């Protein structure tokens, strides 16, 4: 395999000390080998993928295996196509002189030579975790900073070496190249884009320790702005998928895996490239809005009292259960049902027994079939004596059983009985049940006796479907408690389609069998075709797995997306978790029965305040044995910005943890008037060909006329989790919003700490 010619190290003149061939030649040779093998691997994968796609689809397990192989090859080809030699993050040299190159993925050539060690493997841990106090068997470590000139291959534009034993340096060339922090600090100050920048090569030892921690109990990653909480959570997700093959396999099958819950759509767009760049494309990402069909049209809840009342655990559990239970009370009036085979009486005890037969935990709408089955069993037993009359036990037992089956079918088709069952156990929709709580005070008082009369009136609204974000956890609980009201209709449709396919196949087999007899076929052919008439053969012939997509829709019409987000998941990541109400936590826990969670948040950024510890908050919502890992170094926000942001948050929350910034830009915070907004932004855009800016305001519509490339206008809530080179804060943020002092301080603190280079605070 020919090596790619030319150097992969293209360092600027300011780094001439690092450009000596003695420092870069070995790397260039290794990068060439990596690039050449990647070309070979991509060609091979493309061929195998094409062959897999041309292969017959088959049915049943064969079809599933083929689809999974196509998915696996596609994902691997897509991952390898994202990178060239920049797949390599760095290298480490051990005390025995071995040089090990670390990559985003593991890479082994056709001769079984390890070109790259996967960053998630135990063998790569020293690369991230070694310190001068604990070198973990390393002599030195080198990290690369890659660039990709337009139309050209990836090249190294900087690197920095760390030596854990300076006595082992060979000559002054190596000593001159030592510059432990230059590339790292430069990367922190690099221009931001619309997507989260790649930080894998610069993960720090405290971050790596959290990433590699086990997932048997809930882990809280706590830290202030710029500490890398989100980075850690996403990289931990990739590490868990690598360390637990079962988790990765379930994600690929779309039957579990990992769910990442973020605070907003801008956040999800911002982090969209992180996991794919680490080779993980099967992780689902969503916001709380995405969990229910009604979420798309919900507006923010601005009434703090309403949000507080709806945010309780009781509202998402006992109140919803009580509301549904009112539709599960058995009738107290008897009903006579007449059929040609027998007359039966459905009394109160029959109704009660049928209702009691529902298995615990069965969603209400799915339980109606259980009610039907139990009721029919009772009624057929009631008519047993009448059905047995005239039958001889010795000769006509089978006929009596057939009569019982016929009676069961007749009762099931009986229009009056059907209407009675439908009235007694109606199919319900979550939006109707929850909407009634807010529009019918008597209904709410009955279901929520813990509320005062005044609180019931506060929750009342004229439009049942005027959904707010505070309604979403309650709607989610109702969807789970009720199940799909259209599920039975779809099940019957699948059965009809499957039965029609069986009849068609039977006709084909009958025709083939007749042809074999007419032509005098051998016994083997006759026997084989005859066997296809048996039920067990029919179950193989009819591929019912393909029928699941018939008329599929999410609960309440939300579509497949809502169904997939219903879980359960093997692991769930929750970012900006300090904002979740107790009711919202029930949405999370319902999707993660294993309680394997990565919880990401900052108590100082909670708009409604966060006086408890993380352990206390999570214990209250049902999570125990919580571990907390704290990040305290701010890699994003300059010292100049934090010097003004810290007093803002401490004025409202004196005891919160504020991280320590590690870098300075030398640019002070600019204070001015709102009239400077447009000139300030235009001047910055003219001076900088790269980078992004954001105007943070409580009312984006007030600056809707400001349209410029690389400039966004967001509220503090939508800016959470994002970062920009320049932030312009239009202060006061809270004009007209009616929020409390804590929320105002948090909004201002969040807005200020989005800046990586410059901050301007403009007032009217």
CSV table of N, CA and C in Angstrom, one decimal, residues 206-326:
chain,number,residue,atom,x,y,z
A,206,UNK,N,-9.3,15.7,34.8
A,206,UNK,CA,-10.5,15.6,35.7
A,206,UNK,C,-11.7,15.3,34.8
A,207,UNK,N,-11.8,15.8,33.6
A,207,UNK,CA,-12.9,15.5,32.7
A,207,UNK,C,-12.8,14.0,32.3
A,208,UNK,N,-11.6,13.5,32.0
A,208,UNK,CA,-11.5,12.1,31.6
A,208,UNK,C,-11.9,11.1,32.7
A,209,UNK,N,-11.6,11.5,33.9
A,209,UNK,CA,-12.0,10.6,35.0
A,209,UNK,C,-13.5,10.4,35.1
A,210,UNK,N,-14.2,11.5,34.8
A,210,UNK,CA,-15.7,11.4,34.9
A,210,UNK,C,-16.2,10.6,33.7
A,211,UNK,N,-15.6,10.9,32.5
A,211,UNK,CA,-16.0,10.2,31.3
A,211,UNK,C,-15.9,8.7,31.4
A,212,UNK,N,-14.9,8.2,32.1
A,212,UNK,CA,-14.6,6.8,32.2
A,212,UNK,C,-15.3,6.1,33.4
A,213,UNK,N,-16.0,6.9,34.2
A,213,UNK,CA,-16.6,6.4,35.4
A,213,UNK,C,-17.7,5.4,35.1
A,214,UNK,N,-18.0,4.4,36.0
A,214,UNK,CA,-19.0,3.4,35.7
A,214,UNK,C,-20.4,4.0,35.8
A,215,UNK,N,-21.4,3.3,35.2
A,215,UNK,CA,-22.7,3.8,35.1
A,215,UNK,C,-23.7,3.0,35.8
A,216,UNK,N,-23.4,2.4,36.9
A,216,UNK,CA,-24.3,1.6,37.7
A,216,UNK,C,-25.3,2.4,38.5
A,217,UNK,N,-24.9,3.6,38.8
A,217,UNK,CA,-25.8,4.5,39.6
A,217,UNK,C,-25.8,5.9,39.0
A,218,UNK,N,-26.8,6.7,39.3
A,218,UNK,CA,-26.9,8.0,38.6
A,218,UNK,C,-25.7,8.9,39.0
A,219,UNK,N,-25.1,9.6,38.0
A,219,UNK,CA,-24.0,10.4,38.1
A,219,UNK,C,-24.4,11.9,37.8
A,220,UNK,N,-24.1,12.8,38.7
A,220,UNK,CA,-24.4,14.2,38.4
A,220,UNK,C,-23.0,14.8,38.1
A,221,UNK,N,-23.0,15.5,36.9
A,221,UNK,CA,-21.8,16.3,36.5
A,221,UNK,C,-22.1,17.7,36.8
A,222,UNK,N,-21.6,18.2,37.9
A,222,UNK,CA,-21.9,19.6,38.3
A,222,UNK,C,-20.8,20.5,38.0
A,223,UNK,N,-21.1,21.7,37.6
A,223,UNK,CA,-20.1,22.7,37.3
A,223,UNK,C,-20.6,24.0,36.8
A,224,UNK,N,-19.9,25.1,36.9
A,224,UNK,CA,-20.4,26.4,36.4
A,224,UNK,C,-20.1,26.5,34.9
A,225,UNK,N,-20.4,27.7,34.4
A,225,UNK,CA,-20.2,27.9,33.0
A,225,UNK,C,-18.8,27.7,32.5
A,226,UNK,N,-18.7,27.1,31.3
A,226,UNK,CA,-17.4,26.9,30.7
A,226,UNK,C,-16.6,25.8,31.2
A,227,UNK,N,-17.1,25.0,32.1
A,227,UNK,CA,-16.3,23.9,32.7
A,227,UNK,C,-16.3,22.6,31.9
A,228,UNK,N,-17.1,22.6,30.9
A,228,UNK,CA,-17.1,21.4,30.0
A,228,UNK,C,-18.0,20.3,30.4
A,229,UNK,N,-19.1,20.7,31.1
A,229,UNK,CA,-20.1,19.7,31.6
A,229,UNK,C,-20.7,18.9,30.4
A,230,UNK,N,-21.1,19.7,29.4
A,230,UNK,CA,-21.8,19.0,28.2
A,230,UNK,C,-20.8,18.2,27.5
A,231,UNK,N,-19.6,18.7,27.3
A,231,UNK,CA,-18.5,17.9,26.6
A,231,UNK,C,-18.3,16.6,27.4
A,232,UNK,N,-18.2,16.6,28.7
A,232,UNK,CA,-18.0,15.4,29.5
A,232,UNK,C,-19.2,14.5,29.3
A,233,UNK,N,-20.4,15.0,29.4
A,233,UNK,CA,-21.6,14.1,29.2
A,233,UNK,C,-21.6,13.4,27.9
A,234,UNK,N,-21.4,14.1,26.8
A,234,UNK,CA,-21.4,13.5,25.5
A,234,UNK,C,-20.3,12.5,25.2
A,235,UNK,N,-19.1,12.9,25.7
A,235,UNK,CA,-18.0,11.9,25.6
A,235,UNK,C,-18.2,10.7,26.5
A,236,UNK,N,-18.8,10.9,27.6
A,236,UNK,CA,-19.1,9.8,28.5
A,236,UNK,C,-20.1,8.8,27.8
A,237,UNK,N,-21.1,9.4,27.0
A,237,UNK,CA,-22.0,8.6,26.3
A,237,UNK,C,-21.3,7.7,25.3
A,238,UNK,N,-20.4,8.3,24.5
A,238,UNK,CA,-19.6,7.5,23.6
A,238,UNK,C,-18.8,6.5,24.2
A,239,UNK,N,-18.2,6.8,25.4
A,239,UNK,CA,-17.5,5.8,26.1
A,239,UNK,C,-18.3,4.6,26.6
A,240,UNK,N,-19.5,4.9,27.1
A,240,UNK,CA,-20.4,3.9,27.6
A,240,UNK,C,-20.9,3.0,26.4
A,241,UNK,N,-21.1,3.5,25.3
A,241,UNK,CA,-21.5,2.7,24.1
A,241,UNK,C,-20.3,1.8,23.7
A,242,UNK,N,-19.1,2.3,23.9
A,242,UNK,CA,-17.9,1.5,23.5
A,242,UNK,C,-17.7,0.4,24.6
A,243,UNK,N,-17.9,0.7,25.9
A,243,UNK,CA,-17.6,-0.2,26.9
A,243,UNK,C,-18.7,-1.3,27.1
A,244,UNK,N,-19.9,-1.0,26.7
A,244,UNK,CA,-21.1,-1.9,26.9
A,244,UNK,C,-21.6,-2.3,25.5
A,245,UNK,N,-21.2,-3.4,24.9
A,245,UNK,CA,-21.7,-3.7,23.6
A,245,UNK,C,-23.2,-3.9,23.6
A,246,UNK,N,-23.8,-4.3,24.7
A,246,UNK,CA,-25.2,-4.5,24.7
A,246,UNK,C,-26.0,-3.2,24.5
A,247,UNK,N,-25.4,-2.2,25.1
A,247,UNK,CA,-26.0,-0.8,24.9
A,247,UNK,C,-25.9,-0.4,23.5
A,248,UNK,N,-24.7,-0.6,22.9
A,248,UNK,CA,-24.5,-0.2,21.5
A,248,UNK,C,-25.4,-1.0,20.6
A,249,UNK,N,-25.6,-2.3,20.8
A,249,UNK,CA,-26.4,-3.2,20.0
A,249,UNK,C,-27.9,-2.8,20.0
A,250,UNK,N,-28.3,-2.4,21.2
A,250,UNK,CA,-29.7,-2.0,21.4
A,250,UNK,C,-30.0,-0.7,20.7
A,251,UNK,N,-29.0,0.2,20.7
A,251,UNK,CA,-29.1,1.5,20.0
A,251,UNK,C,-29.2,1.2,18.5
A,252,UNK,N,-28.4,0.3,18.0
A,252,UNK,CA,-28.4,0.1,16.6
A,252,UNK,C,-29.7,-0.6,16.1
A,253,UNK,N,-30.3,-1.4,17.0
A,253,UNK,CA,-31.6,-2.0,16.7
A,253,UNK,C,-32.8,-1.1,17.0
A,254,UNK,N,-32.5,0.1,17.5
A,254,UNK,CA,-33.6,1.1,17.8
A,254,UNK,C,-34.5,0.5,18.8
A,255,UNK,N,-34.0,-0.3,19.8
A,255,UNK,CA,-34.9,-0.9,20.8
A,255,UNK,C,-34.4,-0.4,22.2
A,256,UNK,N,-33.7,0.6,22.3
A,256,UNK,CA,-33.2,1.1,23.6
A,256,UNK,C,-32.0,2.0,23.4
A,257,UNK,N,-30.9,1.7,23.9
A,257,UNK,CA,-29.7,2.5,23.7
A,257,UNK,C,-29.7,3.7,24.6
A,258,UNK,N,-29.3,4.9,24.0
A,258,UNK,CA,-29.1,6.1,24.8
A,258,UNK,C,-29.9,7.2,24.3
A,259,UNK,N,-30.5,8.0,25.2
A,259,UNK,CA,-31.2,9.2,24.9
A,259,UNK,C,-30.5,10.4,25.6
A,260,UNK,N,-30.3,11.4,24.8
A,260,UNK,CA,-29.8,12.7,25.3
A,260,UNK,C,-30.9,13.7,25.3
A,261,UNK,N,-31.3,14.2,26.5
A,261,UNK,CA,-32.3,15.3,26.6
A,261,UNK,C,-31.6,16.6,26.8
A,262,UNK,N,-31.9,17.6,25.9
A,262,UNK,CA,-31.3,18.9,26.0
A,262,UNK,C,-32.4,19.9,26.3
A,263,UNK,N,-31.9,21.2,26.6
A,263,UNK,CA,-32.9,22.2,27.0
A,263,UNK,C,-33.7,22.8,25.8
A,264,UNK,N,-33.1,22.8,24.6
A,264,UNK,CA,-33.8,23.6,23.5
A,264,UNK,C,-33.3,23.0,22.2
A,265,UNK,N,-34.0,23.4,21.1
A,265,UNK,CA,-33.6,23.0,19.8
A,265,UNK,C,-32.3,23.7,19.4
A,266,UNK,N,-32.0,24.9,19.7
A,266,UNK,CA,-30.7,25.5,19.4
A,266,UNK,C,-29.5,24.7,20.1
A,267,UNK,N,-29.8,24.2,21.3
A,267,UNK,CA,-28.8,23.4,21.9
A,267,UNK,C,-28.5,22.1,21.1
A,268,UNK,N,-29.6,21.4,20.7
A,268,UNK,CA,-29.5,20.1,20.0
A,268,UNK,C,-28.7,20.3,18.7
A,269,UNK,N,-29.0,21.5,18.0
A,269,UNK,CA,-28.3,21.8,16.8
A,269,UNK,C,-26.8,22.0,17.0
A,270,UNK,N,-26.5,22.7,18.2
A,270,UNK,CA,-25.2,23.0,18.5
A,270,UNK,C,-24.3,21.8,18.8
A,271,UNK,N,-24.9,20.8,19.4
A,271,UNK,CA,-24.1,19.6,19.8
A,271,UNK,C,-24.3,18.5,18.8
A,272,UNK,N,-24.9,18.7,17.7
A,272,UNK,CA,-25.3,17.6,16.8
A,272,UNK,C,-24.1,16.9,16.2
A,273,UNK,N,-23.0,17.5,16.0
A,273,UNK,CA,-21.8,16.8,15.4
A,273,UNK,C,-21.0,16.1,16.4
A,274,UNK,N,-21.2,16.3,17.7
A,274,UNK,CA,-20.2,15.7,18.7
A,274,UNK,C,-20.2,14.2,18.7
A,275,UNK,N,-21.4,13.5,18.9
A,275,UNK,CA,-21.4,12.1,18.9
A,275,UNK,C,-21.1,11.5,17.6
A,276,UNK,N,-21.6,12.0,16.4
A,276,UNK,CA,-21.2,11.4,15.2
A,276,UNK,C,-19.7,11.5,14.9
A,277,UNK,N,-19.0,12.6,15.4
A,277,UNK,CA,-17.6,12.7,15.2
A,277,UNK,C,-16.8,11.7,16.1
A,278,UNK,N,-17.5,11.1,17.0
A,278,UNK,CA,-16.9,10.0,17.9
A,278,UNK,C,-17.4,8.7,17.4
A,279,UNK,N,-18.0,8.6,16.3
A,279,UNK,CA,-18.4,7.3,15.7
A,279,UNK,C,-19.7,6.8,16.2
A,280,UNK,N,-20.5,7.6,16.9
A,280,UNK,CA,-21.8,7.2,17.5
A,280,UNK,C,-23.0,7.9,16.8
A,281,UNK,N,-23.7,7.2,15.9
A,281,UNK,CA,-24.7,7.8,15.2
A,281,UNK,C,-26.1,7.3,15.5
A,282,UNK,N,-26.2,6.4,16.5
A,282,UNK,CA,-27.5,5.9,16.9
A,282,UNK,C,-28.1,6.4,18.2
A,283,UNK,N,-27.5,7.5,18.7
A,283,UNK,CA,-28.0,8.1,19.9
A,283,UNK,C,-29.1,9.1,19.6
A,284,UNK,N,-30.2,8.9,20.3
A,284,UNK,CA,-31.4,9.8,20.1
A,284,UNK,C,-31.2,11.1,20.9
A,285,UNK,N,-31.5,12.2,20.3
A,285,UNK,CA,-31.4,13.5,21.0
A,285,UNK,C,-32.8,14.1,21.0
A,286,UNK,N,-33.2,14.8,22.0
A,286,UNK,CA,-34.5,15.4,22.1
A,286,UNK,C,-34.6,16.4,23.2
A,287,UNK,N,-35.7,17.2,23.1
A,287,UNK,CA,-36.0,18.1,24.3
A,287,UNK,C,-37.2,17.5,24.9
A,288,UNK,N,-37.6,18.1,26.1
A,288,UNK,CA,-38.8,17.6,26.7
A,288,UNK,C,-40.1,17.8,25.8
A,289,UNK,N,-40.0,18.9,25.0
A,289,UNK,CA,-41.1,19.1,24.1
A,289,UNK,C,-41.4,17.9,23.1
A,290,UNK,N,-40.3,17.3,22.8
A,290,UNK,CA,-40.4,16.2,21.8
A,290,UNK,C,-41.0,14.9,22.3
A,291,UNK,N,-41.2,14.8,23.6
A,291,UNK,CA,-41.6,13.6,24.2
A,291,UNK,C,-43.1,13.4,24.1
A,292,UNK,N,-43.9,14.5,23.8
A,292,UNK,CA,-45.3,14.3,23.7
A,292,UNK,C,-45.7,15.1,22.4
A,293,UNK,N,-46.8,14.6,21.7
A,293,UNK,CA,-47.2,15.2,20.5
A,293,UNK,C,-47.6,16.7,20.7
A,294,UNK,N,-48.1,17.1,21.9
A,294,UNK,CA,-48.5,18.4,22.1
A,294,UNK,C,-47.4,19.4,22.3
A,295,UNK,N,-46.2,18.9,22.4
A,295,UNK,CA,-45.0,19.7,22.8
A,295,UNK,C,-44.7,20.8,21.8
A,296,UNK,N,-44.9,20.5,20.5
A,296,UNK,CA,-44.5,21.4,19.4
A,296,UNK,C,-45.2,22.7,19.5
A,297,UNK,N,-46.4,22.7,19.9
A,297,UNK,CA,-47.2,24.0,20.0
A,297,UNK,C,-47.3,24.6,21.4
A,298,UNK,N,-46.6,24.1,22.3
A,298,UNK,CA,-46.7,24.6,23.7
A,298,UNK,C,-45.8,25.9,23.8
A,299,UNK,N,-46.4,26.8,24.6
A,299,UNK,CA,-45.7,28.1,24.8
A,299,UNK,C,-45.1,28.0,26.2
A,300,UNK,N,-44.1,28.9,26.5
A,300,UNK,CA,-43.5,29.0,27.9
A,300,UNK,C,-44.6,29.4,28.9
A,301,UNK,N,-44.5,28.7,30.0
A,301,UNK,CA,-45.4,29.1,31.2
A,301,UNK,C,-44.7,30.3,31.9
A,302,UNK,N,-45.4,31.4,31.9
A,302,UNK,CA,-44.8,32.6,32.5
A,302,UNK,C,-45.4,32.9,33.9
A,303,UNK,N,-46.4,32.1,34.4
A,303,UNK,CA,-46.9,32.3,35.7
A,303,UNK,C,-46.2,31.4,36.6
A,304,UNK,N,-45.4,31.9,37.6
A,304,UNK,CA,-44.6,31.1,38.5
A,304,UNK,C,-45.4,30.2,39.3
A,305,UNK,N,-46.6,30.7,39.8
A,305,UNK,CA,-47.4,29.8,40.7
A,305,UNK,C,-48.0,28.7,39.9
A,306,UNK,N,-48.5,28.9,38.7
A,306,UNK,CA,-49.0,27.8,37.9
A,306,UNK,C,-47.9,26.8,37.6
A,307,UNK,N,-46.7,27.3,37.2
A,307,UNK,CA,-45.6,26.4,37.0
A,307,UNK,C,-45.3,25.5,38.2
A,308,UNK,N,-45.3,26.2,39.4
A,308,UNK,CA,-45.0,25.4,40.6
A,308,UNK,C,-46.0,24.4,40.9
A,309,UNK,N,-47.3,24.7,40.8
A,309,UNK,CA,-48.4,23.7,41.1
A,309,UNK,C,-48.3,22.6,40.1
A,310,UNK,N,-48.1,22.9,38.8
A,310,UNK,CA,-48.1,21.8,37.8
A,310,UNK,C,-46.8,21.0,37.9
A,311,UNK,N,-45.8,21.5,38.5
A,311,UNK,CA,-44.5,20.9,38.5
A,311,UNK,C,-44.3,19.9,39.6
A,312,UNK,N,-45.3,19.6,40.4
A,312,UNK,CA,-45.1,18.7,41.5
A,312,UNK,C,-45.2,17.2,41.0
A,313,UNK,N,-44.6,16.3,41.8
A,313,UNK,CA,-44.7,14.9,41.5
A,313,UNK,C,-46.2,14.4,41.6
A,314,UNK,N,-46.9,15.0,42.5
A,314,UNK,CA,-48.3,14.6,42.7
A,314,UNK,C,-49.1,14.8,41.4
A,315,UNK,N,-48.9,16.0,40.8
A,315,UNK,CA,-49.6,16.3,39.6
A,315,UNK,C,-49.4,15.3,38.5
A,316,UNK,N,-48.2,14.8,38.3
A,316,UNK,CA,-47.8,13.9,37.3
A,316,UNK,C,-48.0,12.5,37.6
A,317,UNK,N,-48.5,12.2,38.8
A,317,UNK,CA,-48.7,10.8,39.2
A,317,UNK,C,-50.1,10.6,39.8
A,318,UNK,N,-50.3,11.0,41.0
A,318,UNK,CA,-51.6,10.7,41.7
A,318,UNK,C,-52.7,11.4,41.0
A,319,UNK,N,-52.5,12.6,40.6
A,319,UNK,CA,-53.6,13.4,40.0
A,319,UNK,C,-54.0,12.7,38.6
A,320,UNK,N,-53.1,12.4,37.8
A,320,UNK,CA,-53.4,11.8,36.5
A,320,UNK,C,-54.0,10.4,36.8
A,321,UNK,N,-53.5,9.6,37.7
A,321,UNK,CA,-54.1,8.3,38.0
A,321,UNK,C,-55.6,8.5,38.5
A,322,UNK,N,-55.8,9.5,39.3
A,322,UNK,CA,-57.2,9.7,39.8
A,322,UNK,C,-58.1,10.1,38.7
A,323,UNK,N,-57.6,10.9,37.8
A,323,UNK,CA,-58.4,11.4,36.6
A,323,UNK,C,-58.8,10.2,35.7
A,324,UNK,N,-57.9,9.3,35.5
A,324,UNK,CA,-58.2,8.2,34.7
A,324,UNK,C,-59.1,7.2,35.4
A,325,UNK,N,-58.8,7.0,36.7
A,325,UNK,CA,-59.6,6.0,37.5
A,325,UNK,C,-61.1,6.4,37.5
A,326,UNK,N,-61.4,7.6,37.3
A,326,UNK,CA,-62.9,8.0,37.3
A,326,UNK,C,-63.6,7.3,36.1
